[in-house]
XYZ file of C-alpha atoms in Angstrom:
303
model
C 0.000 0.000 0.000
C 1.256 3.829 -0.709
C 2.902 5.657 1.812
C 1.146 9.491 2.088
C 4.501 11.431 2.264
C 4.985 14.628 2.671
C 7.246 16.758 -0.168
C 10.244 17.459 2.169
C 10.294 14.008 3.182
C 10.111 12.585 -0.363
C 12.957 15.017 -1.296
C 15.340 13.177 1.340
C 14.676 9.958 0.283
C 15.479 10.690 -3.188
C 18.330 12.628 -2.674
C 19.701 9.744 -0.351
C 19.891 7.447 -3.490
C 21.822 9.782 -5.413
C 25.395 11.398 -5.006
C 28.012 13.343 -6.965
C 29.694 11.733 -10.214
C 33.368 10.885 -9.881
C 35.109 13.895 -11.136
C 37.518 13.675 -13.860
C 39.835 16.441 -15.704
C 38.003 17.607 -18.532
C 39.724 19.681 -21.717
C 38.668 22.982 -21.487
C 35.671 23.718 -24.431
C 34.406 19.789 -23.205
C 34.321 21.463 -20.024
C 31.996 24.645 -20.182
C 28.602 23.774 -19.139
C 29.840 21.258 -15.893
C 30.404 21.539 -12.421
C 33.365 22.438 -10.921
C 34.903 19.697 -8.956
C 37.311 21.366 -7.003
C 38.449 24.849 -5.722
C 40.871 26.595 -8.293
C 43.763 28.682 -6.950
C 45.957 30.834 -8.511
C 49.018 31.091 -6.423
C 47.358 31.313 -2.982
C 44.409 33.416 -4.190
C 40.876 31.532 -5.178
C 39.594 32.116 -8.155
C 37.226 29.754 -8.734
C 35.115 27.801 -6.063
C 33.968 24.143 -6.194
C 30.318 23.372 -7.110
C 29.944 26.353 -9.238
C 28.697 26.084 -12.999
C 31.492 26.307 -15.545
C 30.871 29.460 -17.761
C 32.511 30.965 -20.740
C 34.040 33.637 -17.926
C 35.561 30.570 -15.949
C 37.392 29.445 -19.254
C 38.521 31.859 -19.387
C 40.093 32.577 -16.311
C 41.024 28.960 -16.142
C 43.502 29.534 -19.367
C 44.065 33.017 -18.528
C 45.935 30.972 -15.767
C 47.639 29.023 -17.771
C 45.275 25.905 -17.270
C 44.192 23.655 -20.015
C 42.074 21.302 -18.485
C 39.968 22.025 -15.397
C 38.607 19.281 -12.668
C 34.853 18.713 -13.682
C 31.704 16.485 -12.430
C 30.746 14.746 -15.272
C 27.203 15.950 -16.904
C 24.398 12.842 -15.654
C 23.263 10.981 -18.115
C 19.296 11.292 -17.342
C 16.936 8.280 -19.679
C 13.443 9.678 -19.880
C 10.804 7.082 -20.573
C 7.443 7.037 -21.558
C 4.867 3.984 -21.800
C 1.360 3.708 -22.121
C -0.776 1.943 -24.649
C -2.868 4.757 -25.141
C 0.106 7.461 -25.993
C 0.456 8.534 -29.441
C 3.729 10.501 -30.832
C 2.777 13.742 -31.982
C 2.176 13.938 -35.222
C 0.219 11.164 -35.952
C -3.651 10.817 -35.836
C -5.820 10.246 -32.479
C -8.064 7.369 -31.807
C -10.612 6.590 -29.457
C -8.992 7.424 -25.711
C -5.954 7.843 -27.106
C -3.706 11.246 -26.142
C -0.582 12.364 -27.578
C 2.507 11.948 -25.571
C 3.702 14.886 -23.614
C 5.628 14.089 -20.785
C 8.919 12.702 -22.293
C 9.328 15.725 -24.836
C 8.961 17.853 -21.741
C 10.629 16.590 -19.210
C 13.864 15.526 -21.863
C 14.141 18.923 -22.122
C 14.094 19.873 -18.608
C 16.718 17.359 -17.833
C 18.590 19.318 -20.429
C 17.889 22.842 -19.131
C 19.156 21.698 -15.844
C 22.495 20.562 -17.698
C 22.219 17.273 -17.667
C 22.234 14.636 -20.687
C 18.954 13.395 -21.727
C 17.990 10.524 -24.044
C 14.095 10.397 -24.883
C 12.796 6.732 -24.993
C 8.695 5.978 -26.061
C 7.003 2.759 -25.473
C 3.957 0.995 -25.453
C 4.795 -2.295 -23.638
C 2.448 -5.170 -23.930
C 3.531 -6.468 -21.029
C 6.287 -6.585 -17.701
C 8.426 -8.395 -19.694
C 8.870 -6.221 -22.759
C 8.895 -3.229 -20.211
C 11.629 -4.909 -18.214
C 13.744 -5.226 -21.446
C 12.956 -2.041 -22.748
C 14.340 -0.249 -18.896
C 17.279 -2.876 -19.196
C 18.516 -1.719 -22.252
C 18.875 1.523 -21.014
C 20.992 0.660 -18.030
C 24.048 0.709 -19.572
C 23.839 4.813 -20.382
C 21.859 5.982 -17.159
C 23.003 7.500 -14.013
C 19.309 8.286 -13.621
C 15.952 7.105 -15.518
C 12.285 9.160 -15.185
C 9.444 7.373 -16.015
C 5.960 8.523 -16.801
C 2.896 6.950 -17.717
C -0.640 7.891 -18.854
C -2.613 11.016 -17.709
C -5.066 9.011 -15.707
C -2.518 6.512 -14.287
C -3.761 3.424 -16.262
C 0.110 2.188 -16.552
C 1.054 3.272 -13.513
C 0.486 -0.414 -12.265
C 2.424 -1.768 -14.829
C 5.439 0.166 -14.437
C 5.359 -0.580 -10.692
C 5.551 -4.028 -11.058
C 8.301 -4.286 -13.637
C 10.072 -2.000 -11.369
C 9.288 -4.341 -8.497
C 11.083 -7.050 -10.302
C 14.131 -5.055 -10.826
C 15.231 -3.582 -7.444
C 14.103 -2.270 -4.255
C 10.880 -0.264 -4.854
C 9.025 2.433 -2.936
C 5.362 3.524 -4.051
C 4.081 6.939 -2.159
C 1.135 9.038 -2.064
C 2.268 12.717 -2.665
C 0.565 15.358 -0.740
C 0.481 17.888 -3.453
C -2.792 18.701 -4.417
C -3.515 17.113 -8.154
C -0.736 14.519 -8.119
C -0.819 11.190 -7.539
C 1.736 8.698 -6.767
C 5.033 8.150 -7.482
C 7.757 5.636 -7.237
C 11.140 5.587 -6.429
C 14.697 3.337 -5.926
C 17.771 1.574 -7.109
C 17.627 -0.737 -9.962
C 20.030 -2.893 -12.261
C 23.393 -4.677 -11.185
C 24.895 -1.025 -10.568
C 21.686 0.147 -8.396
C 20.783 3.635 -10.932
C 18.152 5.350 -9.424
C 14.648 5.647 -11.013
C 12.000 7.572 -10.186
C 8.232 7.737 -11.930
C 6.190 11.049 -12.107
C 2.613 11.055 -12.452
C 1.057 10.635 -15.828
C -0.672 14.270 -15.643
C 1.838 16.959 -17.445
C 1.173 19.459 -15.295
C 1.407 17.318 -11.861
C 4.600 15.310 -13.736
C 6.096 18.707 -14.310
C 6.105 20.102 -10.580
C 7.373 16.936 -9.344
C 10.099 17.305 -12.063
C 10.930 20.683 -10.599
C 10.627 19.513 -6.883
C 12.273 16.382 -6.646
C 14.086 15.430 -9.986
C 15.610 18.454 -10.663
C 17.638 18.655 -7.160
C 18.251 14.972 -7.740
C 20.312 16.192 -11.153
C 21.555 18.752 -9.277
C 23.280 16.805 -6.502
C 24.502 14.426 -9.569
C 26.545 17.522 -10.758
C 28.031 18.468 -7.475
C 26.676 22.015 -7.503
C 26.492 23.901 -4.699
C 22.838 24.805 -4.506
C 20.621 22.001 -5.883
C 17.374 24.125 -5.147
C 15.129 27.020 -7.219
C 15.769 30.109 -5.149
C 12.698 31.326 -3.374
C 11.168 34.238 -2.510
C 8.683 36.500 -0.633
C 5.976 38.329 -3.001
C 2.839 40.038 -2.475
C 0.042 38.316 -3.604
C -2.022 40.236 -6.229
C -5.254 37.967 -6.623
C -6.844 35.683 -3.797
C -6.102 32.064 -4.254
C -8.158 29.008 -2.518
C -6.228 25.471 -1.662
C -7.330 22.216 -0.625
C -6.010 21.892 3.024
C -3.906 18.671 4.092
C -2.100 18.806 1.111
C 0.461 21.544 -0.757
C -0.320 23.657 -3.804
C 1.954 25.004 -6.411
C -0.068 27.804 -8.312
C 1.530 29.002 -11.293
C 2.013 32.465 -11.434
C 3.757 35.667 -12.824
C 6.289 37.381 -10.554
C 6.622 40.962 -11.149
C 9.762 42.826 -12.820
C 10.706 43.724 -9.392
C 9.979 40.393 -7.457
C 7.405 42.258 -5.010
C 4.217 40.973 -6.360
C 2.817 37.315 -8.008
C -0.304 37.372 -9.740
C -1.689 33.746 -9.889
C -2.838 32.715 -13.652
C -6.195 31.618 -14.476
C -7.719 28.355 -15.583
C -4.662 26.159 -13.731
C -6.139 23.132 -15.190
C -4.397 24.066 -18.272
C -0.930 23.176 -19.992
C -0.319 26.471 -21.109
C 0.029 28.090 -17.377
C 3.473 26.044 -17.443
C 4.662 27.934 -20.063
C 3.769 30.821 -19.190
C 4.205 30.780 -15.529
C 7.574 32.631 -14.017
C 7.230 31.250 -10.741
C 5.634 28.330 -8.396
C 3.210 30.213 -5.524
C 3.609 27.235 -2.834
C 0.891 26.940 -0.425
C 0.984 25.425 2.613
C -1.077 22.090 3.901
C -2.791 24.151 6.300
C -3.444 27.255 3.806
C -6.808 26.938 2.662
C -7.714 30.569 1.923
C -4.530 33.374 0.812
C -6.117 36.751 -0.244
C -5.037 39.358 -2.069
C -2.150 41.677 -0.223
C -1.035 38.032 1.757
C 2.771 37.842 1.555
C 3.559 34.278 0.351
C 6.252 32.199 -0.904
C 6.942 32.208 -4.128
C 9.817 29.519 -5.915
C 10.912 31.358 -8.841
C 11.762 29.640 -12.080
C 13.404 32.188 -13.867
C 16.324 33.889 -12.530
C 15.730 37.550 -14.655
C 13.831 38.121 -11.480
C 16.599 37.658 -8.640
């Protein structure tokens, strides 16, 4: 049976099956984009600190120093899988309950904005088996696989129990209001860590930001894994469903004092053109308009 699991406590679990890649000297163009694996000195004076992102600025300084290869975490190599019977590449013509696939285009390209390596994999297993050969395939390039199913969960079952038969699995009930549940552990003879997101974009896409994302981030050594966050004025009143969080899209203003929640939040499109995550509390069932609130801000023009 699902465990009901609060975000913060999901967050450690997952980030307890996941460490830094072994560093390794990396040429200096292969170099710009990864992590810094250790403190750079020239003479006695540092010039560049561990866990920072290497930048054209950094390369620099690095051969400005007369350095031609700098110390580097590795970028993760993220799978991102998809599998449903009823998910159609886009493109092609809909039938009956069939949708077109979102997730994996998505979230491959998250994985990538968060500067990791991302390989997109579709599917529509029959059964375990050919779902179990499909994930064990893609062992052998993974420090990390994401899997997501259906909108309404039908293959959620099914990916649980091919997991199931591949490691040690846990299945949990997020408390985020309009998700669903997830799974996470260590699978394959070298124990890479999987995770599933629900089958909803806009519920997979939140969990992306609030759990996989500082999962990738730990992966590359960096020195903050989370979105910075915020306090903003809130412009509009908002209504949650208490016991559980909320993460309201919304549009931070050009200063960062004010978040205006976006309308219709049933829709894809407030992902796109949301700026910022309003995160309400279990407890918060009411916020009105002037109420100072938290705000997790996805781009960093506004910091």
């Amino acid at each position: 049976m699902a465990e009901h699991t609060r975000v913060d406590e999901f967050l450690t679990s997952l980030l307890e099956i996941c460490t830094p890649l072994d560093s390794f000297d990396m040429p200096l163009l292969d170099a710009h984009g990864a992590t810094l694996a250790e403190d750079i000195y020239a003479g006695d004076r540092l010039v560049m600190k561990a866990g920072s992102r290497i930048r054209s600025t950094q390369i620099g300084l690095a051969a400005s120093i007369g350095l031609d290869h700098l110390p580097t975490r590795p970028h993760p190599r993220v799978v991102v899988m998809s599998a449903g019977p009823d998910l159609v590449e886009p493109g092609k013509d809909l039938k009956g309950t069939e949708e077109f696939e979102t997730n994996s285009w998505m979230l491959t390209t998250a994985v990538r904005e968060v500067g990791a390596v991302a390989y997109r994999v579709h599917s529509i297993p029959d059964d375990e088996a050919q779902l179990q050969n499909l994930i064990e395939d893609q062992l052998v390039r993974a420090d990390l696989i994401i899997i997501s199913g259906e909108r309404h969960d039908d293959s959620f079952d099914l990916i649980s129990r091919t997991l199931s038969n591949m490691g040690e699995i846990t299945t949990v009930d997020m408390a985020i209001e309009m998700s669903g549940r997830h799974n996470f552990g260590l699978i394959g003879p070298d124990k890479t860590p999987v995770v599933t997101l629900p089958g909803d974009p806009i519920a997979s896409y939140i969990s992306f930001e609030l759990f996989v994302r500082p999962m990738i981030r730990t992966m590359l050594g960096a020195s903050t894994i989370h979105r910075p966050s915020i306090k903003a004025k809130l412009e509009k009143a908002i209504a949650s469903t208490e016991g559980v969080r909320s993460y309201i899209r919304g549009v931070l203003s050009e200063d960062g004092s004010s978040v205006v929640p976006l309308a219709n939040q049933e829709e894809l499109s407030t992902l796109s053109d949301a700026t910022a995550f309003i995160a309400v509390g279990e407890k918060d069932t009411q916020l009105k308009a002037g109420d100072k609130v938290t705000v997790v801000v996805l781009e960093r023009r506004y910091i």
